Structures are given as C-alpha cells and as structure tokens.
Short mmCIF file of C-alpha atoms in Angstrom, two decimals:
data_model
loop_
_atom_site.label_atom_id
_atom_site.label_comp_id
_atom_site.label_asym_id
_atom_site.label_seq_id
_atom_site.Cartn_x
_atom_site.Cartn_y
_atom_site.Cartn_z
CA MET A 1 -15.76 -68.09 -4.24
CA ASP A 2 -15.34 -65.74 -1.29
CA TYR A 3 -13.97 -62.24 -1.74
CA LYS A 4 -12.40 -60.15 0.94
CA PRO A 5 -13.48 -56.50 0.81
CA VAL A 6 -10.69 -54.08 0.13
CA GLY A 7 -10.63 -51.18 2.53
CA VAL A 8 -10.36 -47.70 1.06
CA GLY A 9 -7.20 -46.07 2.36
CA LYS A 10 -7.46 -42.61 3.79
CA THR A 11 -5.64 -39.96 1.83
CA VAL A 12 -3.15 -37.83 3.69
CA ARG A 13 -4.53 -34.36 4.06
CA ASN A 14 -2.28 -31.57 2.88
CA ALA A 15 -0.87 -30.06 6.04
CA ARG A 16 -0.53 -26.67 4.39
CA ARG A 17 -4.27 -26.37 3.88
CA GLY A 18 -4.84 -26.61 7.61
CA LEU A 19 -2.35 -23.95 8.61
CA PRO A 20 -3.88 -20.96 10.43
CA GLU A 21 -1.78 -18.70 8.19
CA ALA A 22 -3.34 -20.09 5.02
CA GLY A 23 -6.81 -19.79 6.52
CA TYR A 24 -6.19 -16.14 7.33
CA TRP A 25 -5.21 -15.17 3.80
CA LYS A 26 -8.01 -17.27 2.30
CA LYS A 27 -10.45 -14.91 3.97
CA PHE A 28 -9.51 -12.27 1.39
CA GLN A 29 -12.37 -13.24 -0.89
CA SER A 30 -14.75 -11.82 -3.49
CA PRO A 31 -12.17 -9.97 -5.61
CA VAL A 32 -13.55 -6.90 -7.33
CA LEU A 33 -11.88 -6.22 -10.69
CA VAL A 34 -11.84 -2.59 -11.82
CA LYS A 35 -10.69 -1.54 -15.28
CA GLU A 36 -8.45 1.55 -15.40
CA TYR A 37 -7.22 3.73 -18.26
CA GLY A 38 -3.77 2.13 -18.37
CA MET A 39 -1.35 -0.08 -16.48
CA VAL A 40 -1.78 0.24 -12.71
CA THR A 41 1.76 1.19 -11.70
CA SER A 42 1.12 2.22 -8.09
CA LEU A 43 -1.39 1.56 -5.31
CA GLU A 44 -1.57 3.04 -1.83
CA PHE A 45 -4.17 3.13 0.94
CA SER A 46 -4.79 6.27 2.96
CA PRO A 47 -3.26 6.00 6.46
CA ILE A 48 -6.46 7.31 8.06
CA LYS A 49 -9.93 5.80 8.12
CA PRO A 50 -11.81 4.83 6.03
CA HIS A 51 -8.51 4.08 4.22
CA ASP A 52 -9.38 5.26 0.71
CA LEU A 53 -7.43 3.60 -2.11
CA LEU A 54 -5.21 5.78 -4.33
CA VAL A 55 -4.67 4.28 -7.79
CA THR A 56 -2.03 5.58 -10.22
CA ALA A 57 -2.77 4.65 -13.82
CA ALA A 58 -2.23 6.40 -17.16
CA MET A 59 -2.44 10.21 -16.82
CA ARG A 60 -4.51 10.34 -13.65
CA LEU A 61 -4.87 9.46 -9.99
CA GLN A 62 -8.12 7.78 -8.93
CA VAL A 63 -9.37 7.68 -5.32
CA TYR A 64 -11.76 4.86 -4.36
CA ASN A 65 -13.92 5.01 -1.27
CA GLY A 66 -12.69 2.85 1.58
CA ARG A 67 -16.18 1.65 2.54
CA THR A 68 -17.99 1.21 -0.76
CA SER A 69 -14.99 0.71 -3.13
CA GLN A 70 -16.68 3.15 -5.52
CA LEU A 71 -14.83 5.89 -7.39
CA LYS A 72 -14.72 8.93 -5.15
CA LYS A 73 -12.63 11.45 -7.09
CA ALA A 74 -10.07 11.70 -9.88
CA ILE A 75 -7.02 13.94 -10.24
CA THR A 76 -6.27 14.55 -13.92
CA ARG A 77 -3.88 17.51 -13.84
CA PHE A 78 -1.08 15.68 -15.61
CA HIS A 79 0.40 16.21 -19.06
CA GLY A 80 2.21 12.87 -19.05
CA GLN A 81 2.08 9.43 -17.46
CA ALA A 82 1.39 9.82 -13.72
CA ARG A 83 3.76 8.03 -11.36
CA SER A 84 3.91 6.96 -7.72
CA GLY A 85 0.88 8.62 -6.12
CA SER A 86 1.40 8.71 -2.35
CA TYR A 87 -0.43 10.03 0.73
CA ARG A 88 1.00 12.14 3.53
CA SER A 89 0.82 10.59 7.01
CA ASP A 90 -2.28 12.66 7.87
CA GLY A 91 -4.04 11.73 4.62
CA LYS A 92 -4.65 15.37 3.67
CA LEU A 93 -2.09 15.78 0.89
CA ILE A 94 -1.12 13.67 -2.13
CA VAL A 95 2.17 13.79 -4.03
CA ALA A 96 2.88 12.34 -7.47
CA GLY A 97 5.41 12.61 -10.28
CA ASP A 98 4.94 12.26 -14.01
CA ASP A 99 6.76 11.85 -17.32
CA THR A 100 7.01 15.63 -17.82
CA ASN A 101 9.76 15.75 -15.15
CA ILE A 102 7.73 17.53 -12.45
CA VAL A 103 6.50 16.66 -8.96
CA GLN A 104 3.11 17.94 -7.81
CA VAL A 105 1.47 18.15 -4.39
CA PHE A 106 -2.34 18.05 -4.33
CA ASP A 107 -4.96 18.83 -1.73
CA GLY A 108 -6.69 15.52 -1.08
CA ALA A 109 -10.08 17.17 -0.54
CA SER A 110 -10.29 19.78 -3.31
CA ARG A 111 -7.81 18.13 -5.75
CA SER A 112 -6.17 21.51 -6.33
CA VAL A 113 -2.44 21.78 -7.04
CA LEU A 114 -0.67 23.25 -4.00
CA ARG A 115 2.97 22.92 -5.06
CA THR A 116 4.87 22.13 -8.25
CA PHE A 117 8.52 21.15 -8.03
CA LYS A 118 10.66 21.56 -11.15
CA GLY A 119 14.26 20.40 -11.20
CA HIS A 120 14.43 16.92 -12.69
CA GLN A 121 15.52 16.44 -16.28
CA ASP A 122 13.75 13.12 -16.91
CA PRO A 123 10.52 11.36 -15.82
CA VAL A 124 9.95 11.13 -12.07
CA HIS A 125 9.13 7.56 -10.95
CA VAL A 126 9.33 7.87 -7.14
CA THR A 127 7.66 10.34 -4.77
CA ARG A 128 7.25 10.08 -1.00
CA PHE A 129 6.45 12.39 1.91
CA LEU A 130 9.05 12.40 4.66
CA PRO A 131 7.81 11.76 8.23
CA ASN A 132 8.20 15.45 9.13
CA ASN A 133 5.39 16.23 6.62
CA VAL A 134 7.21 19.28 5.21
CA HIS A 135 9.67 17.54 2.88
CA VAL A 136 9.14 15.41 -0.23
CA MET A 137 11.54 12.88 -1.74
CA SER A 138 11.63 12.24 -5.48
CA GLY A 139 13.66 9.90 -7.69
CA SER A 140 14.00 10.26 -11.44
CA ASP A 141 15.39 8.71 -14.60
CA ASP A 142 17.98 11.51 -14.57
CA LYS A 143 19.77 9.38 -11.90
CA THR A 144 19.19 11.90 -9.10
CA VAL A 145 17.32 11.83 -5.81
CA GLN A 146 16.03 15.18 -4.57
CA ILE A 147 14.54 16.35 -1.27
CA TRP A 148 12.06 19.21 -1.66
CA ASP A 149 10.92 21.71 0.95
CA ILE A 150 7.16 22.23 0.64
CA PRO A 151 6.92 25.78 2.16
CA SER A 152 9.75 27.27 0.07
CA GLN A 153 9.14 25.04 -2.97
CA LYS A 154 12.90 24.50 -3.39
CA ALA A 155 15.24 21.49 -3.39
CA VAL A 156 17.23 21.25 -0.14
CA ASN A 157 19.20 18.12 -1.12
CA VAL A 158 20.31 16.68 -4.46
CA PHE A 159 21.94 13.23 -4.49
CA SER A 160 23.56 12.17 -7.76
CA GLU A 161 25.64 9.08 -6.93
CA HIS A 162 23.34 6.67 -8.78
CA THR A 163 24.55 5.75 -12.26
CA ASP A 164 21.23 4.57 -13.72
CA TYR A 165 17.48 5.15 -13.43
CA VAL A 166 16.09 5.58 -9.91
CA ARG A 167 12.86 3.58 -9.91
CA SER A 168 12.12 2.95 -6.22
CA GLY A 169 12.48 4.58 -2.84
CA CYS A 170 11.14 4.67 0.70
CA VAL A 171 11.42 6.63 3.93
CA PHE A 172 12.26 5.51 7.46
CA ALA A 173 9.24 5.64 9.77
CA GLY A 174 9.78 8.27 12.45
CA ASN A 175 13.11 9.45 10.97
CA ALA A 176 13.00 12.31 8.47
CA ASN A 177 16.79 12.43 8.14
CA VAL A 178 17.32 9.15 6.28
CA VAL A 179 15.86 7.84 3.01
CA ALA A 180 16.55 4.76 0.89
CA THR A 181 16.44 4.40 -2.90
CA GLY A 182 16.85 1.56 -5.38
CA SER A 183 18.22 1.96 -8.89
CA TYR A 184 18.77 0.08 -12.11
CA ASP A 185 22.52 0.38 -11.40
CA HIS A 186 22.06 -2.73 -9.18
CA THR A 187 22.43 -0.81 -5.90
CA VAL A 188 20.38 0.25 -2.90
CA ARG A 189 21.62 3.46 -1.30
CA ILE A 190 20.88 4.97 2.10
CA TRP A 191 21.07 8.77 2.16
CA ASP A 192 21.64 11.04 5.15
CA VAL A 193 19.74 14.27 4.57
CA ARG A 194 21.67 16.15 7.29
CA ALA A 195 25.11 15.18 6.00
CA ASN A 196 23.96 15.46 2.36
CA ARG A 197 25.71 12.23 1.35
CA CYS A 198 25.30 8.48 0.87
CA VAL A 199 26.07 6.57 4.07
CA THR A 200 25.48 2.98 2.88
CA THR A 201 25.67 1.32 -0.54
CA ILE A 202 24.32 -2.22 -1.01
CA ALA A 203 25.04 -4.11 -4.24
CA THR A 204 22.59 -6.55 -5.85
CA ASP A 205 22.78 -8.87 -8.85
CA GLU A 206 19.83 -7.36 -10.72
CA PRO A 207 18.21 -3.93 -11.23
CA VAL A 208 16.27 -2.90 -8.13
CA GLU A 209 12.54 -2.62 -8.82
CA ASP A 210 11.36 -1.82 -5.28
CA VAL A 211 12.86 -1.23 -1.84
CA MET A 212 11.34 -0.86 1.59
CA VAL A 213 12.55 -0.62 5.19
CA LEU A 214 10.89 -2.84 7.78
CA PRO A 215 9.55 -1.35 11.03
CA GLY A 216 12.42 -0.57 13.36
CA GLY A 217 14.70 0.61 10.55
CA SER A 218 17.26 -2.18 10.95
CA VAL A 219 16.25 -4.45 8.05
CA ALA A 220 15.63 -3.53 4.41
CA ALA A 221 13.98 -5.57 1.65
CA ALA A 222 14.89 -5.08 -2.00
CA ALA A 223 13.20 -6.60 -5.05
CA ALA A 224 15.89 -7.35 -7.65
CA GLY A 225 15.07 -9.68 -10.50
CA PRO A 226 13.04 -12.72 -9.35
CA ASN A 227 14.43 -12.47 -5.82
CA VAL A 228 13.71 -10.47 -2.68
CA HIS A 229 16.89 -9.74 -0.71
CA MET A 230 16.83 -9.00 3.01
CA PHE A 231 19.64 -6.78 4.31
CA ASP A 232 20.81 -5.97 7.84
CA LEU A 233 21.37 -2.20 7.85
CA LEU A 234 23.05 -2.24 11.25
CA MET A 235 25.77 -4.48 9.79
CA GLY A 236 26.42 -2.25 6.80
CA GLY A 237 23.97 -3.99 4.47
CA ARG A 238 24.94 -7.61 5.13
CA VAL A 239 22.66 -10.09 3.34
CA LEU A 240 20.42 -11.93 5.78
CA THR A 241 18.68 -14.14 3.25
CA THR A 242 17.29 -14.24 -0.28
CA LEU A 243 13.68 -15.16 -0.98
CA GLY A 244 13.65 -16.85 -4.37
CA ASN A 245 10.12 -18.24 -4.73
CA HIS A 246 9.20 -16.18 -7.80
CA GLU A 247 9.91 -17.16 -11.39
CA LYS A 248 9.94 -13.67 -12.89
CA THR A 249 10.84 -10.14 -11.78
CA VAL A 250 9.40 -8.99 -8.47
CA THR A 251 7.90 -5.57 -9.05
CA SER A 252 6.33 -4.45 -5.77
CA LEU A 253 6.62 -4.92 -1.99
CA CYS A 254 4.46 -3.99 0.99
CA MET A 255 4.02 -4.90 4.67
CA ASP A 256 1.11 -5.68 6.93
CA SER A 257 0.28 -3.35 9.83
CA ALA A 258 2.09 -5.50 12.42
CA GLY A 259 5.28 -5.67 10.37
CA GLY A 260 5.38 -9.46 10.48
CA ARG A 261 4.43 -10.31 6.89
CA LEU A 262 6.08 -9.17 3.66
CA ILE A 263 3.89 -9.18 0.53
CA ALA A 264 5.57 -9.38 -2.88
CA GLY A 265 4.01 -9.10 -6.34
CA SER A 266 5.70 -10.37 -9.49
CA LEU A 267 5.42 -10.56 -13.26
CA ASP A 268 4.78 -14.30 -12.89
CA HIS A 269 1.12 -13.44 -12.04
CA HIS A 270 1.57 -14.28 -8.35
CA VAL A 271 1.47 -12.45 -5.03
CA LYS A 272 3.32 -14.24 -2.24
CA ILE A 273 3.35 -13.63 1.51
CA TYR A 274 6.50 -14.19 3.58
CA ASN A 275 7.13 -14.41 7.31
CA VAL A 276 9.89 -11.90 8.09
CA GLN A 277 10.96 -13.78 11.21
CA SER A 278 11.46 -17.22 9.63
CA PHE A 279 11.87 -15.93 6.03
CA LYS A 280 9.49 -18.62 4.79
CA MET A 281 6.71 -18.30 2.26
CA MET A 282 3.34 -18.62 3.99
CA TYR A 283 0.82 -18.24 1.17
CA SER A 284 0.49 -17.57 -2.56
CA MET A 285 -2.23 -15.99 -4.69
CA ALA A 286 -2.57 -16.24 -8.48
CA TYR A 287 -3.79 -13.40 -10.72
CA PRO A 288 -4.75 -13.28 -14.41
CA ALA A 289 -2.02 -10.82 -15.49
CA PRO A 290 1.50 -9.68 -14.51
CA VAL A 291 1.45 -7.88 -11.16
CA LEU A 292 2.91 -4.35 -11.06
CA SER A 293 1.82 -3.08 -7.63
CA VAL A 294 0.44 -4.37 -4.32
CA ALA A 295 -0.97 -2.61 -1.26
CA LEU A 296 -2.55 -3.69 2.04
CA SER A 297 -4.78 -1.36 4.05
CA ALA A 298 -3.68 -0.21 7.51
CA ASP A 299 -6.43 -2.30 9.17
CA ASP A 300 -5.39 -5.44 7.21
CA THR A 301 -8.86 -5.90 5.74
CA ARG A 302 -8.30 -5.05 2.05
CA LEU A 303 -5.65 -6.25 -0.39
CA ALA A 304 -5.24 -4.35 -3.67
CA VAL A 305 -3.22 -5.68 -6.62
CA GLY A 306 -2.54 -3.68 -9.80
CA MET A 307 -1.78 -5.47 -13.06
CA ALA A 308 -0.21 -4.73 -16.42
CA SER A 309 -3.54 -5.37 -18.15
CA GLY A 310 -4.91 -2.10 -16.74
CA VAL A 311 -7.04 -3.87 -14.12
CA PHE A 312 -6.67 -3.81 -10.37
CA SER A 313 -8.11 -6.39 -8.01
CA LEU A 314 -9.51 -5.52 -4.59
CA ARG A 315 -10.08 -8.33 -2.08
CA ARG A 316 -11.83 -7.77 1.23
CA ARG A 317 -11.45 -9.81 4.41
CA ALA A 318 -14.42 -10.26 6.71
CA VAL A 319 -13.58 -9.15 10.25
CA SER A 320 -14.97 -11.27 13.09
CA ALA A 321 -16.76 -9.76 16.05
CA LYS A 322 -13.94 -10.91 18.32
CA GLU A 323 -11.35 -9.11 16.22
CA GLN A 324 -13.45 -5.96 16.18
CA ALA A 325 -13.72 -6.06 19.96
CA LEU A 326 -9.95 -6.41 20.30
CA ALA A 327 -9.28 -3.60 17.83
CA ALA A 328 -11.66 -1.19 19.56
CA PRO A 329 -11.86 -2.04 23.27
CA ALA A 330 -14.62 0.43 24.03
CA GLN A 331 -16.19 0.37 27.48
CA ARG A 332 -19.73 -0.91 27.32
CA ALA A 333 -22.41 0.77 29.35
CA ARG A 334 -23.88 -1.30 32.13
CA LEU A 335 -27.33 -2.73 31.59
CA GLY A 336 -30.14 -0.61 32.96
CA THR A 337 -28.15 2.63 33.12
CA HIS A 338 -28.99 5.82 31.26
CA ALA A 339 -25.90 5.44 29.05
CA HIS A 340 -27.11 1.97 28.02
CA PHE A 341 -30.52 3.20 26.82
CA THR A 342 -29.10 6.26 25.01
CA ARG A 343 -26.18 4.48 23.29
CA GLY A 344 -25.92 5.29 19.58
CA ALA A 345 -28.16 8.35 19.83
CA ALA A 346 -25.34 10.67 18.77
CA TYR A 347 -24.30 8.57 15.75
CA LYS A 348 -25.06 10.48 12.53
CA GLY A 349 -23.65 8.02 9.99
CA GLY A 350 -20.87 8.41 7.47
CA ASP A 351 -20.72 10.83 4.58
CA ASP A 352 -21.16 8.01 2.08
CA ASP A 353 -23.99 6.22 3.90
CA LEU A 354 -27.35 5.93 2.16
CA ARG A 355 -29.92 7.69 4.33
CA ILE A 356 -33.51 6.44 4.20
CA GLU A 357 -36.02 8.73 5.84
CA GLN A 358 -39.29 7.27 7.05
CA ARG A 359 -42.07 9.57 8.06
CA ARG A 360 -44.46 8.10 10.55
CA LYS A 361 -48.11 8.99 10.29
CA ARG A 362 -49.24 10.77 13.38
CA SER A 363 -51.83 8.78 15.24
CA LEU A 364 -54.76 10.76 16.59
CA ALA A 365 -57.26 9.85 19.18
CA ASP A 366 -60.88 9.20 18.11
CA TYR A 367 -62.12 12.51 19.50
CA ASP A 368 -59.52 14.48 17.48
#
C-alpha cells in the first residue's frame, strides 16, 4: 500500500517578534537585582554623565555608580521614611522629602545638608527642582503645594486648592513659572507661580498616582488607576486618549531622551512602553513584584525598576559602535599625522577605573 508523505506546514511567525521596536527593548538584558532596606518608592538618574542612579528606599537615599552599578554613597540624614529623591539639572544638588514633614537639600558630593524647609504639616511625598535651579517644589499629604526659595530658605508660593493628598508632581522643562501636580482628589492641576493661582484643573476617574509633562509642554500624561490618560494642555486639558493596557494601578511614569516613548510601571508586575505619537503599546516587560517606580537614563542605556519587595532591577543595553559614533561625532585625526600617533595620550581614566601599574625592567647593554 502506497502512502503519500504529509508535508509539514510552516508556522506563521509572530510579526511582533520581528518588530524593530521589540528588538530595541530586548537589548536591555542581564538585569541586576539589588536588595534595599525597604520599598523602592523613587528612582532617578543624574542628568550628567556618568548618570549615577539615585534610589529612595526606607530612611535613606542611595547613589549607585553609573559605570559600575556599585554603591557609591548613602545619605541617611532622615528621621522618617525618605521620599522622592531628585537631582538638580546640573547634578550637584539633591532634594528629598520625608515623613517628618520637612524638605532637605543635600550637596551631592559631600552629602551635607545645605537647606531644610519647614512648613508642611504632613509627610512630603513630592520634591522637584524648578528649571531656574533656585526654587524647589514640594507636595504633601497636608493637601498643599509649596514653592521654596533656596537662598532665603522661605516659601514664596503656597497652593491649597487640592482637597486630598498630593502624591505626584512635575515641572515644565525650560519654564520655571509653571508646575503640575496630581492628587488623590482625582484631579491634575497646573499652577502659575507668577500669578500664584491654579490656571487649569483636569478631572480624572481615579486618584492620580503620577503625572508628567511631555517635551514641548503641550501634552500631559497622568497615571490614574489602571489607566494612563493623555491630555492636551493647549485645549484646556482635553483628553486625547486613554492607555488601558494595565490590569492594576499604574504607579510611575517616565520618558526616553527623545520624548517619543512613554514608560509606565504598574502593580500588575509589568512595565509597558508606549509610542506617544500613535498611542500604541510597543513592548512589555514582566517583573517578579509590584512595580513602584521606573527610570531611564539620559543616554537610554539603563532601565531601572523599583519594586514593592524592596528590590530594584537595573537592565543595561549594549550600545553599538555605529550608535556611539552618531552620539559623539568626533573628528578623527588623519592617518600619519602627529595627532593620529598621539591620540589618547592625554586620557587619564575615570575616578572609578581600576588602575594597574606595570613596571618594566630596564634593559641594560652587556657592557653596563
């Protein structure tokens, strides 16, 4: 009896796996898990190289080296739970609040306390430097938002229109006169520092866990419940779209350096990346515990995720030689010239580089 061979049908390859976008985010490999002293409630990379990582957990701030990912220094001058550690735009100062109702400004190099702001009546959950580098914004559970002047150490603005805890806030890049805050009263408010009043109020369906303004200052993103709402600020806060790909509360938002991708972390153990032009989800990453904070370095090479288990994950993306050449278009010396043969002679290495000295034995002639 003759049998006809049955051909094996080719399976349809998942088109998503071949997307360049998915391949880009898959390059964030080799996650390093670091155990902290408590829940990692805030993460932020320094805006200047080597982009050290500032971790807020328990009653301390920890700074991890941008090159080696090793612990560099710790700031422990808190008498309560530390909150919302944040760098100034030049990377020299750090501001943070705590559960003892105070806001402190630290020297990033010596870790000494430079300023202490007292005026809130409840724990301070939000602290940010304004773009002018001389003012600090803080939001507290006492339902107020305050703007502090660093030289005089006094509050120059006090906004009290929120009716519940203020748990999130952000500043407008390049504009020190406007700030945005999110509250558990289901609203996002835009404040004008010059006029000392609220200029825009945006209502949401859930308490606002995080808020951020996209580059350009015309679009705002707010994490409320399991959704991320996109608002058009030029149209008075009109809803552009709602990103509802999460199953539990979205706790943290951040952007890439180009301003084209929005990264959201949630209590459903997932971090998801969205395209802000098409408002579509491009990639998703799973983590072993509820996500409380996310941060992406300014050079888009390291992704940090803080979790409720007291562990934060740090993934690093390998940068190709082509990308390095595009990022630093340095002029190469022509072959055979003096500059070509002396290139690299002035390089002394970084402060954290391991130096290995090798002493060469002096060779002597036979008659010596």
